[in-house]
Short mmCIF file of C-alpha atoms in Angstrom, two decimals:
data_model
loop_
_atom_site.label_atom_id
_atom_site.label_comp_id
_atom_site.label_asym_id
_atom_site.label_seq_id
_atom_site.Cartn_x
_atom_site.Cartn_y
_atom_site.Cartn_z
CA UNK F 28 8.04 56.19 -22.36
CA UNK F 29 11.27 57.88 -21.05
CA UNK F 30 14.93 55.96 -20.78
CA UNK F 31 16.50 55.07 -17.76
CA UNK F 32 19.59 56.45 -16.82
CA UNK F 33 22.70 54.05 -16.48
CA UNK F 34 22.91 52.50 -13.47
CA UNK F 35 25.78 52.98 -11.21
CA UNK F 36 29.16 51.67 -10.95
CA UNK F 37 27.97 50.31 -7.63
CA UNK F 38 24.49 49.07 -6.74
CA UNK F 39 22.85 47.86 -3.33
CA UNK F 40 22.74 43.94 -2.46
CA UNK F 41 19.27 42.48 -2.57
CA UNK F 42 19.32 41.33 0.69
CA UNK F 43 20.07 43.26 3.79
CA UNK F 44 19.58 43.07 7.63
CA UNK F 45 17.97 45.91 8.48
CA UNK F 46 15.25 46.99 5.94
CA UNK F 47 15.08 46.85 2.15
CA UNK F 48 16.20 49.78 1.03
CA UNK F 49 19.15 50.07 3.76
CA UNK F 50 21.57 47.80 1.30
CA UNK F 51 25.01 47.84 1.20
CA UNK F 52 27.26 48.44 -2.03
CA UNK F 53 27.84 45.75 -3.91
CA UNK F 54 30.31 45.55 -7.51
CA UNK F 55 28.38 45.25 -10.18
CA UNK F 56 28.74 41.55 -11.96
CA UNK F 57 28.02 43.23 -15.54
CA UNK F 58 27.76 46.27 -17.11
CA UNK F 59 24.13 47.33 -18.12
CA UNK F 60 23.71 49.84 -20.47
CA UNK F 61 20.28 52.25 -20.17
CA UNK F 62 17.52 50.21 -21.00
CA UNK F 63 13.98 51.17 -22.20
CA UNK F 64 11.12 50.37 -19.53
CA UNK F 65 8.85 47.51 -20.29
CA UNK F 66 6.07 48.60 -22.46
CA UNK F 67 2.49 47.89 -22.08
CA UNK F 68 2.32 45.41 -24.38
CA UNK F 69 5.03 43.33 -23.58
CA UNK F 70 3.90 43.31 -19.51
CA UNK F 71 1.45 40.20 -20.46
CA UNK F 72 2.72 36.45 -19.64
CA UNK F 73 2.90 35.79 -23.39
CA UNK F 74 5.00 38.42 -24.87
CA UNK F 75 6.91 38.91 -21.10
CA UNK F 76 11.00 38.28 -21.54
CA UNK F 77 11.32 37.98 -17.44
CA UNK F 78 10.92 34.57 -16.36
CA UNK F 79 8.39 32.93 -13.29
CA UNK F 80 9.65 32.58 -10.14
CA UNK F 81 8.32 31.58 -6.41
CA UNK F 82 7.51 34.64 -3.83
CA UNK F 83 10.48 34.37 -1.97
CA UNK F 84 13.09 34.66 -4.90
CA UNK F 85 10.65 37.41 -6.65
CA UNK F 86 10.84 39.47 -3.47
CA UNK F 87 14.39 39.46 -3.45
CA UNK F 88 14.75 40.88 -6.96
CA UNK F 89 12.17 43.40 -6.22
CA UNK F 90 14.30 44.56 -3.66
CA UNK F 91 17.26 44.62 -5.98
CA UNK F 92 15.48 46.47 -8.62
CA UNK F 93 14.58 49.23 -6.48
CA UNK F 94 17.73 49.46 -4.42
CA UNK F 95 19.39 49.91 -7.90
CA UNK F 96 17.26 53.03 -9.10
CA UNK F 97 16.26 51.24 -12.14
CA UNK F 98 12.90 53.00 -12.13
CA UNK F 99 12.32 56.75 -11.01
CA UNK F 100 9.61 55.98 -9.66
CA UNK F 101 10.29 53.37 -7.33
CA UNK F 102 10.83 53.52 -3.45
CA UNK F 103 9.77 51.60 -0.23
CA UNK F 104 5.86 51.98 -1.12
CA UNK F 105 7.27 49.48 -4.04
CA UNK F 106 8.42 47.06 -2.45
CA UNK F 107 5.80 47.57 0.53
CA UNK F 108 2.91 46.36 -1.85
CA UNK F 109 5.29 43.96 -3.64
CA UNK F 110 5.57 42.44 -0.10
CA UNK F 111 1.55 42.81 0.11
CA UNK F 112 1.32 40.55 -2.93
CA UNK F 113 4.12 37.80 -2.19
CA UNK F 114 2.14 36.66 1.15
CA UNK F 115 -0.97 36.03 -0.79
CA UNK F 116 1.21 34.27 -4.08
CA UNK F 117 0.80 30.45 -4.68
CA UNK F 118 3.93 29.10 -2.94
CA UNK F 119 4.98 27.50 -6.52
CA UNK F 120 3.75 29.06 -9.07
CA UNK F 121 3.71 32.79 -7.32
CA UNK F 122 0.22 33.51 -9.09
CA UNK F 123 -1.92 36.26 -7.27
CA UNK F 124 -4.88 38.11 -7.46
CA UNK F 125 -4.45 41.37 -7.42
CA UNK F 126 -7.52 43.05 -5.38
CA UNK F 127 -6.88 46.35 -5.11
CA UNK F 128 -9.36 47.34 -2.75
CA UNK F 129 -7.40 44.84 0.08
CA UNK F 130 -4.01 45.76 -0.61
CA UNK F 131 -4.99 49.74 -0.22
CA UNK F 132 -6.57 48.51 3.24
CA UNK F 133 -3.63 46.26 4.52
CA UNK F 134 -0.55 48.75 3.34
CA UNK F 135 -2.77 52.16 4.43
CA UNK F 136 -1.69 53.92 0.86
CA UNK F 137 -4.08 55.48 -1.34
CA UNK F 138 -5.95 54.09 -4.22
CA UNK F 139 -3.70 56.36 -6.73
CA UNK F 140 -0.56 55.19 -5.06
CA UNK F 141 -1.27 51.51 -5.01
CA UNK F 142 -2.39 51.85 -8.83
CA UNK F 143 1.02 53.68 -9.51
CA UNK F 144 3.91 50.99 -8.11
CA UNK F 145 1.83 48.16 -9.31
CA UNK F 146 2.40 49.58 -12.84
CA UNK F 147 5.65 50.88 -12.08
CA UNK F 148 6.34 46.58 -11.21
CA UNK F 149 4.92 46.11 -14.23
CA UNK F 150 7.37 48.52 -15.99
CA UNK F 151 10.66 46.93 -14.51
CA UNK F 152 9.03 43.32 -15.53
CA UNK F 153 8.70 42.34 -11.98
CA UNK F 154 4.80 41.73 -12.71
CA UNK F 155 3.52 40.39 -15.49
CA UNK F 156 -0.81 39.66 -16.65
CA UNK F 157 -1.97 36.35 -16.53
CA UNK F 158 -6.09 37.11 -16.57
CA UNK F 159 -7.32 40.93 -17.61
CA UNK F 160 -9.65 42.20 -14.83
CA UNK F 161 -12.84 43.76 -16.14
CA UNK F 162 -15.72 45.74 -14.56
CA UNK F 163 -18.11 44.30 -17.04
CA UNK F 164 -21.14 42.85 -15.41
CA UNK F 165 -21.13 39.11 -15.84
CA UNK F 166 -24.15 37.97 -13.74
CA UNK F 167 -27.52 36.86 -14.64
CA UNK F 168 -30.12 39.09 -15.19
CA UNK F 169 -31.31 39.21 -11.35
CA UNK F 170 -28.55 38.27 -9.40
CA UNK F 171 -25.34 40.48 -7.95
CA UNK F 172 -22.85 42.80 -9.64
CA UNK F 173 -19.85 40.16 -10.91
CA UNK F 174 -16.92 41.50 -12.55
CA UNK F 175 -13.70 39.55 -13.03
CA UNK F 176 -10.48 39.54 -11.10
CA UNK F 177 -7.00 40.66 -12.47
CA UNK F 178 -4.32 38.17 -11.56
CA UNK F 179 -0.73 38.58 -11.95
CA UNK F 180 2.34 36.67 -12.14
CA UNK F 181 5.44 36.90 -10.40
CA UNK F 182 8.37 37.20 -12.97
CA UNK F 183 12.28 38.01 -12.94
CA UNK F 184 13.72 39.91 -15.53
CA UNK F 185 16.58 39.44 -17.42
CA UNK F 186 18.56 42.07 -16.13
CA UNK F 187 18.59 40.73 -12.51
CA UNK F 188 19.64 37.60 -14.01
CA UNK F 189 22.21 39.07 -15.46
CA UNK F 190 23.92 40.81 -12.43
CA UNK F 191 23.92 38.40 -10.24
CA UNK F 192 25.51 36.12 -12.64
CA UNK F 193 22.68 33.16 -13.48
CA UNK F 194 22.64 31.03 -16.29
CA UNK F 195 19.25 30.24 -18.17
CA UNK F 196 17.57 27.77 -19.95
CA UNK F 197 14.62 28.35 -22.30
CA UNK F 198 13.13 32.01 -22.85
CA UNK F 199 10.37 33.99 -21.28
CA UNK F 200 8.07 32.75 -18.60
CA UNK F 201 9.15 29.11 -19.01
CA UNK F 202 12.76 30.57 -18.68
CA UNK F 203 14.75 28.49 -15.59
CA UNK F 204 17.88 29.34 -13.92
CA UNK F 205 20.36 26.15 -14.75
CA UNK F 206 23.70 27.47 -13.58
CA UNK F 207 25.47 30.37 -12.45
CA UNK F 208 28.84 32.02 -13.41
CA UNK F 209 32.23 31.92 -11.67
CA UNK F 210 31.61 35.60 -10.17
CA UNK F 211 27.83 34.80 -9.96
CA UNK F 212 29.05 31.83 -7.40
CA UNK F 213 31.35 34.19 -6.01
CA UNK F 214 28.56 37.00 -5.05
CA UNK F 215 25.91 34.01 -3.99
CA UNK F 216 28.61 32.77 -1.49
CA UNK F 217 29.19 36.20 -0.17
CA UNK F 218 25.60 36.98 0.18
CA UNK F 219 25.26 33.35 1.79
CA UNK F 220 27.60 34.08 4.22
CA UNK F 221 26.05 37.97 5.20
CA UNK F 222 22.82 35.94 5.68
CA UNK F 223 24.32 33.52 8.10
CA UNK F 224 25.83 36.06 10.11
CA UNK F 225 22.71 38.48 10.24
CA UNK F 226 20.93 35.43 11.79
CA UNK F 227 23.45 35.02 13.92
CA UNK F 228 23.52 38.33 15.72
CA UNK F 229 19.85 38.52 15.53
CA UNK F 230 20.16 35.18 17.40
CA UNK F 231 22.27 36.89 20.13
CA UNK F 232 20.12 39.84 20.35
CA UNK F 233 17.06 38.26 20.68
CA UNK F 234 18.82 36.18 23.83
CA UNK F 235 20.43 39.28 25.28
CA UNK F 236 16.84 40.72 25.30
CA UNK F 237 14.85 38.06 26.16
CA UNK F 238 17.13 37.68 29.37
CA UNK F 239 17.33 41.42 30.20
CA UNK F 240 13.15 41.37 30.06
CA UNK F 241 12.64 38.10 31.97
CA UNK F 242 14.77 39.71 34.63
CA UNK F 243 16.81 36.55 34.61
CA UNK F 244 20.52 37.43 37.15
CA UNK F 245 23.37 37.82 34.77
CA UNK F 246 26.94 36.21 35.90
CA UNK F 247 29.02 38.34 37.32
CA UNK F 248 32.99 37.92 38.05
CA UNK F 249 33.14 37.08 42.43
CA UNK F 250 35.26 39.03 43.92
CA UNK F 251 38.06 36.47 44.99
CA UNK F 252 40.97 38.70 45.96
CA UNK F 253 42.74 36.51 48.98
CA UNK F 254 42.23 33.35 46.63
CA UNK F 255 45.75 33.49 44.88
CA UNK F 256 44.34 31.19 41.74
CA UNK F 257 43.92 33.25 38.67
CA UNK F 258 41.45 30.29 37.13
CA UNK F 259 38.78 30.40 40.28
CA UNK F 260 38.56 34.49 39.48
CA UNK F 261 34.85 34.21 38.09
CA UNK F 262 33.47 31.44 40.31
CA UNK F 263 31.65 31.58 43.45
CA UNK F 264 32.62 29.98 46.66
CA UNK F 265 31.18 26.24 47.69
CA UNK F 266 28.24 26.21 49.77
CA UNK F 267 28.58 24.72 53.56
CA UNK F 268 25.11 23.16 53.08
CA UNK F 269 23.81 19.98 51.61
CA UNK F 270 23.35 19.60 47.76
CA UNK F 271 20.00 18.14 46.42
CA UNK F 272 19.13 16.78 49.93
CA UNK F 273 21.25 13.81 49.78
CA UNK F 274 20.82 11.38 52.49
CA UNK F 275 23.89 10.46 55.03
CA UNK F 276 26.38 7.85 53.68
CA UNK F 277 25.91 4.75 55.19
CA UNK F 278 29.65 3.53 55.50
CA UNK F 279 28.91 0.84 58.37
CA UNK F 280 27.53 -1.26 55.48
CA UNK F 281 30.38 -1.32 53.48
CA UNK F 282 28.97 0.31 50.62
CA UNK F 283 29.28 4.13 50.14
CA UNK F 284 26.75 4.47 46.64
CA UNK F 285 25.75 1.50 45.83
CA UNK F 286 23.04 -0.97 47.44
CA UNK F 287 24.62 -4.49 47.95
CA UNK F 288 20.94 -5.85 45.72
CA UNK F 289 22.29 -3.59 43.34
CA UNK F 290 25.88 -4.25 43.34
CA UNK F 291 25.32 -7.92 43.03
CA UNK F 292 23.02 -8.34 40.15
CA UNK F 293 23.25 -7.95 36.93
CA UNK F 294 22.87 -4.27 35.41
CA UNK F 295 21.35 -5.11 32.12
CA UNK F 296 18.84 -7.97 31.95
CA UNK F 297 18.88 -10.35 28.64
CA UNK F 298 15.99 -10.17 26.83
CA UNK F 299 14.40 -14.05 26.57
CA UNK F 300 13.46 -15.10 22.95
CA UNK F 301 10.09 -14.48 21.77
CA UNK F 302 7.95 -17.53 22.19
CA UNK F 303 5.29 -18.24 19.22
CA UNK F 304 2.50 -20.39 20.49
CA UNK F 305 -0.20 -22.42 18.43
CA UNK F 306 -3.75 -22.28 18.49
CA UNK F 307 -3.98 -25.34 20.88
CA UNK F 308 -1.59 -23.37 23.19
CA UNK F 309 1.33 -25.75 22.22
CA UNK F 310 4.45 -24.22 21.50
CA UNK F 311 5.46 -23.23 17.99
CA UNK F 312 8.23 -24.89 16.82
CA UNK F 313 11.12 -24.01 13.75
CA UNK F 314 9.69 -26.55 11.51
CA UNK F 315 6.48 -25.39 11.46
CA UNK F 316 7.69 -22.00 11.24
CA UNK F 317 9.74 -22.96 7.90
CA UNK F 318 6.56 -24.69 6.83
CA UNK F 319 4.33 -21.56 7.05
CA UNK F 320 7.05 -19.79 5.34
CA UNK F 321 7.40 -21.90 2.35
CA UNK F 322 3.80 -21.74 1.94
CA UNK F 323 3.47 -17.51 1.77
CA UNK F 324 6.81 -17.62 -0.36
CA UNK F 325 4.46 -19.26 -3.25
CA UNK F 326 1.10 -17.16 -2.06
CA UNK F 327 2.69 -13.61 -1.99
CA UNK F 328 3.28 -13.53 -6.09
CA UNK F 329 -0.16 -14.55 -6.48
CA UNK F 330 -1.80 -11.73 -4.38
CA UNK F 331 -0.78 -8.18 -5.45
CA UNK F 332 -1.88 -6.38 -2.45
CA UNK F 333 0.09 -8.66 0.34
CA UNK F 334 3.56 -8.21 -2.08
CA UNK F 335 4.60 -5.03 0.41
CA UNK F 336 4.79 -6.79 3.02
CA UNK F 337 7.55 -8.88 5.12
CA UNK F 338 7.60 -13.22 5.02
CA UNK F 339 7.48 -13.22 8.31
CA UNK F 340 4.53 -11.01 9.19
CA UNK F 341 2.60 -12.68 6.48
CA UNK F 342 3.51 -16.35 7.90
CA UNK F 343 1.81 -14.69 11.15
CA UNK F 344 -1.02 -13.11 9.75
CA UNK F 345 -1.72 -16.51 7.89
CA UNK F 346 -1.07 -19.08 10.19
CA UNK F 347 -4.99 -19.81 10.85
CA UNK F 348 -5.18 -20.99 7.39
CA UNK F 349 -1.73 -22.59 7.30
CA UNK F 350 -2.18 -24.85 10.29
CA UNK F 351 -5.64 -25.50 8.79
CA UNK F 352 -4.06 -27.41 5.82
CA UNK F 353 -4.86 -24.75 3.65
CA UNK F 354 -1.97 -24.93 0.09
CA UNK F 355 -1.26 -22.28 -1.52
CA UNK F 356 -3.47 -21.94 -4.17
CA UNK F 357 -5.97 -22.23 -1.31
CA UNK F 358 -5.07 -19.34 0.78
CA UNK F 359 -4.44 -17.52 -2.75
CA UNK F 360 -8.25 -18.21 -3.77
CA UNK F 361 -9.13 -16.80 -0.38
CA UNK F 362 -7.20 -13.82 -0.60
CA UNK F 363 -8.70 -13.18 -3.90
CA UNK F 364 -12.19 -13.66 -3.33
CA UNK F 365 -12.14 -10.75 -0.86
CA UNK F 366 -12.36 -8.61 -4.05
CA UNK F 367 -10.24 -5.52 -2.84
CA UNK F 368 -9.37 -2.90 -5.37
CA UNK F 369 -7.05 -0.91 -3.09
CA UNK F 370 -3.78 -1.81 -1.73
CA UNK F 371 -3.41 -1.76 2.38
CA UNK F 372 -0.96 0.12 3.71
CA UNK F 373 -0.32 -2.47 6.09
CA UNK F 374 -1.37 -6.01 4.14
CA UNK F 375 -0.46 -8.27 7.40
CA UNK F 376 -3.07 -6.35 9.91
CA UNK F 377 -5.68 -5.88 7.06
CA UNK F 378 -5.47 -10.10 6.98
CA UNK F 379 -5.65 -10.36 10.79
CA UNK F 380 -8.15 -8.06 11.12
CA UNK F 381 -10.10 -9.68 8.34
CA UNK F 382 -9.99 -13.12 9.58
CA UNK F 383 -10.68 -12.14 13.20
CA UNK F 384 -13.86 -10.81 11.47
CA UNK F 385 -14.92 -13.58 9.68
CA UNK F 386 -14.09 -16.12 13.04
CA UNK F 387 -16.39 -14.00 15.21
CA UNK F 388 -19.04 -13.90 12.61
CA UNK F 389 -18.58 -17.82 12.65
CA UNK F 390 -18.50 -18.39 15.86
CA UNK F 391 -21.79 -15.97 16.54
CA UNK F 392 -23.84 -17.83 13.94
CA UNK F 393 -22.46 -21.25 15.35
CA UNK F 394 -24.13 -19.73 19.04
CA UNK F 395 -27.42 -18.91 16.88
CA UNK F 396 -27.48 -22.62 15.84
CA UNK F 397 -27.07 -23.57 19.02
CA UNK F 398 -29.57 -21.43 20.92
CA UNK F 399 -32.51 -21.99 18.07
CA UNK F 400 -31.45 -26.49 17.89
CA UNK F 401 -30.52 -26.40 14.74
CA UNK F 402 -28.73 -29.55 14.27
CA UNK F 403 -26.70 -29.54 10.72
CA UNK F 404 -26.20 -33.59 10.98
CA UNK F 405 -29.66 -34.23 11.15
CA UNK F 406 -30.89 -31.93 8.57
CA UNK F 407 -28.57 -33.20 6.05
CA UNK F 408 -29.50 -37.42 6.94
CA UNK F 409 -32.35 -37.16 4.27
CA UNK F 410 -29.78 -36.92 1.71
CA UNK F 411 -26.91 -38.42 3.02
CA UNK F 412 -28.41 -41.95 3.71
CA UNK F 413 -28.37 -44.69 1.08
CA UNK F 414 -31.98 -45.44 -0.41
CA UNK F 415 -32.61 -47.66 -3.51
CA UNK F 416 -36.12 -47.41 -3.78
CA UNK F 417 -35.60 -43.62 -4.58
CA UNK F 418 -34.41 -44.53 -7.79
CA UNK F 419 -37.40 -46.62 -8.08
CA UNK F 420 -39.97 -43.98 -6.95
CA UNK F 421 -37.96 -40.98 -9.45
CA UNK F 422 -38.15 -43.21 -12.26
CA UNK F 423 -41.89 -44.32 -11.73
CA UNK F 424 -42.92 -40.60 -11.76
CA UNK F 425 -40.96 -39.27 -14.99
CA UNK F 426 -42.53 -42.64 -16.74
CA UNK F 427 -46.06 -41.19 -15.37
CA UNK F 428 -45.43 -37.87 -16.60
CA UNK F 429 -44.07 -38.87 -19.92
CA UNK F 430 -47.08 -40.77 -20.22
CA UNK F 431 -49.20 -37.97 -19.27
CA UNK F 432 -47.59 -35.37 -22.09
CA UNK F 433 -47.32 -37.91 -24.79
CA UNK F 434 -51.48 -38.64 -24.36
CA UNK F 435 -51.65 -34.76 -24.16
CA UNK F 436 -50.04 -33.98 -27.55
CA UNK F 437 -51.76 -36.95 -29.11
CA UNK F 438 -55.23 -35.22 -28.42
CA UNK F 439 -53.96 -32.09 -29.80
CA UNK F 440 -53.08 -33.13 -32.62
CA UNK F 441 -49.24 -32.75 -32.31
CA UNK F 442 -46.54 -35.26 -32.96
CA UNK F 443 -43.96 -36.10 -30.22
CA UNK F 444 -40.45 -34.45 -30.29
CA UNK F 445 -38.55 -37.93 -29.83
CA UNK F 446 -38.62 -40.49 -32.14
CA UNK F 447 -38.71 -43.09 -29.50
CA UNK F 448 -41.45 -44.10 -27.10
CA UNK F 449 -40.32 -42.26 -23.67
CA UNK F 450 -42.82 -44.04 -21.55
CA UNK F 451 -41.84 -47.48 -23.00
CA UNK F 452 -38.46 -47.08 -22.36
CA UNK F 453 -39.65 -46.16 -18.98
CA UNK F 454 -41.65 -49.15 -18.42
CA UNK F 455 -38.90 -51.20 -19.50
CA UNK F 456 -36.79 -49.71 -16.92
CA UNK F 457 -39.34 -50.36 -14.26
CA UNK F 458 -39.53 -53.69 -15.03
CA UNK F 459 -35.71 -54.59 -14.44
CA UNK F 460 -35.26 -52.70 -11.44
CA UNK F 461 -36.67 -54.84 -8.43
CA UNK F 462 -39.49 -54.02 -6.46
#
C-alpha cells in the first residue's frame, strides 16, 4: 500500500457548473498531512472511520476527493460509476447493490475498469461493505444458480469533513455532522452563493435558447428618429385600428363604460345567513341549536373516535337522535355499540353516513311489512291484553305436572328433592284463586 503525496496548497471546490472535474481553486480550510490509503480491512461498515451519508451529499465528496488528487488512481471514470451507484442508493440510508454486470452496461467501461475505481472508492473511504458478495451456490439441489449480492454503503471520510470545516458527533458510520466552523460557514456560504448563480445563468440560457429555437421575434429598438423624446426610442408607433374589437361607445345614453343595470346596483351581493331547517321542514331555531350543542358537549368525551371533530358538525351529524329525545348517555350507547376499532378521518360524515344507512334499512323493512300485512299491533294483542284466567290455566298445568313427576319417582323408588308436597301447595293455590 503506497502513501499519498501531500495535497496541494490549493484544491478544487466540490461543486462546479460545468462538469466534475472542471473545479475551481479553492483555499484549503486545513492542512492535511499525507495520509495512508484505507486498507482492506478497515473498508467494512464496522471497522470504517468515514461516516454514512445520503447520495446527494456522498456525490459531492466524491467529487471533492478526486478533484483533490487524493488517490492516483482516480479520474472522471471515478466519479462516472460513483454517479452510476448514487441513482440506484436508498434516498436515506444511501445503501446499494453493487451489480457489476449493470453498471459495466450503463457507464460502457470494461469489467477491469469498473472493478478498479470501485476499489479505488473503497481506498479513499468513499465506499464502505455492508453484505460480502459470494459466488457460492446457494440453491436447492434442482433449482437455478443463486449466489449473493455485494452491497455497499455510502460513507464520508474524515478528511472531507475536515476541509470543509464540519463538526461531528459520534464516530464511524453512526458519525453525524452537528456544526460547522467559522471558516467552514464561511466556504458553505460561498459555495451557496456559486450555486445560486450557476442556476441563474443556466436559467437565462435555457430562455435565450428556448426562444432562439421556437423562432419566437426578439424586440428590437424602432427606429424613431423625427420623434424628439429620448424615452419613446424603443417603442413602436400606435396602431390606427381598433384594439380587441371593441364595440362603438354609446355616448347618447349617457354612459360611456358602464351599463345603467350595472351602474345602479350593487357590485357585491351580501351573502344571506345560512338557514338550518328541521326534519318537519320547520325552521331551526338558536335554542334548539344550543340544546343540541349542550348535548354533544357531554357525548364527545364519551366516544373516542368523534373527539376530532368540531361541536358544531357533530350537533349536525346528530341532530336525528337529538330531536328524537335521545340524552346523552343515549346517543353515547349508540355510538358505542357500532363497535369500530378505527378512528374516521372525518367522524361527522362517518355518523351521517351511518345513520342514513340504518334509516333506509328501516324504512325498506317497514315497506316489506307493509307489502307482506304484517301488522306489529295485532301480533303483539296476545300478550298485551289483560287475562286472569291465564294465571289460572299456568298454575293448573305445573300442579298436573308436579303431580305427574312426584307419582313417577315414587314408582322408582326415589325420594322427592323438596321437602314439601309441590302438588299440594298447588292444589291449595287452585282452590283460592276463583274459577
Amino acid at each position: 500500500m503506497s502513501l499519498l503525496a501531500p495535497p496541494r496548497s490549493r484544491i478544487p471546490s466540490p461543486r462546479t457548473t460545468e462538469s466534475p472535474e472542471a473545479a475551481a481553486p479553492v483555499e484549503l480550510l486545513v492542512e492535511m498531512p499525507g495520509e495512508q490509503l484505507v486498507p482492506e480491512e478497515d473498508q467494512d461498515v464496522i471497522r470504517t472511520r468515514s461516516r454514512r451519508a445520503e447520495p446527494r451529499a456522498w456525490l459531492r465528496a466524491v467529487v471533492w476527493l478526486v478533484a483533490a488528487g487524493l488517490h492516483p488512481g482516480a479520474g472522471p471514470s471515478t466519479v462516472l460509476v460513483a454517479r452510476d451507484l448514487s441513482v440506484r442508493m436508498d434516498y436515506r440510508r444511501g445503501i446499494v447493490v453493487y451489480g457489476l454486470a449493470g453498471v459495466v452496461k450503463r457507464t460502457r467501461l470494461s469489467t477491469a475498469t469498473v472493478k478498479r475505481h470501485v476499489r479505488v472508492l473503497r481506498e479513499l473511504g468513499a465506499l464502505a461493505w455492508m453484505v460480502h458478495g459470494s459466488k457460492r451456490n446457494l440453491a436447492a439441489p434442482g433449482e437455478t444458480y443463486m449466489a449473493t449480492a455485494t452491497i455497499y454503503g455510502a460513507v464520508i471520510p474524515p478528511a472531507y469533513d475536515d476541509a470543509m470545516g464540519h463538526r461531528l458527533t459520534g464516530s464511524g458510520y453512526e458519525a453525524r455532522v452537528c456544526g460547522v466552523t467559522p471558516a467552514g460557514r464561511e466556504l458553505a456560504v460561498a459555495d451557496a452563493t456559486a450555486r445560486a448563480d450557476a442556476r441563474q445563468d443556466q436559467r437565462r440560457t435555457g430562455r435565450s435558447t428556448q426562444g432562439v429555437r421556437s423562432g419566437a421575434p426578439t424586440a428590437r429598438p424602432v427606429d424613431n428618429s423625427v420623434v424628439d423624446k429620448a424615452c419613446s426610442a424603443g417603442r413602436e408607433p400606435h396602431s390606427l385600428g381598433r384594439y380587441h374589437r371593441a364595440p362603438a361607445v354609446d355616448v347618447e345614453r349617457g354612459c360611456n363604460y358602464i351599463p345603467r343595470e350595472r351602474a345602479s346596483c350593487r357590485t357585491a351581493r351580501v351573502s344571506s345567513p345560512k338557514i338550518s331547517f328541521n326534519s318537519d321542514g320547520s325552521r331551526r331555531t338558536a335554542a334548539q341549536t344550543r340544546a343540541g350543542i349542550a348535548v354533544i358537549q357531554q357525548v364527545r368525551p364519551l366516544v373516542n373516535w368523534t373527539q376530532r371533530e368540531g361541536l358544531r358538525p357533530l350537533e349536525v351529524a346528530l341532530r336525528p337522535l337529538t330531536d328524537a329525545g335521545w340524552d346523552a348517555h343515549m346517543v353515547a350507547a349508540e355510538l358505542h355499540s357500532w363497535m369500530l376499532s378505527w378512528n374516521p378521518a372525518r367522524p361527522a360524515a362517518y355518523i351521517r353516513a351511518s345513520l342514513a344507512q340504518q334509516a333506509a334499512a328501516e324504512h325498506a323493512a317497514a315497506v316489506y311489512d307493509a307489502a307482506e300485512g304484517w301488522d306489529e299491533a295485532a301480533a303483539t294483542r296476545a300478550f298485551t291484553v289483560s287475562r286472569p284466567e291465564l294465571v289460572y290455566d299456568v298454575m293448573q298445568g305445573l300442579a298436573e305436572g308436579m303431580a305427574a313427576y312426584s307419582a313417577r319417582q315414587a314408582e322408582q323408588g326415589l325420594d322427592d328433592l323438596t321437602d314439601c308436597d309441590a302438588a299440594a301447595d298447588m292444589a291449595a293455590f287452585l282452590e283460592r284463586v276463583p274459577a
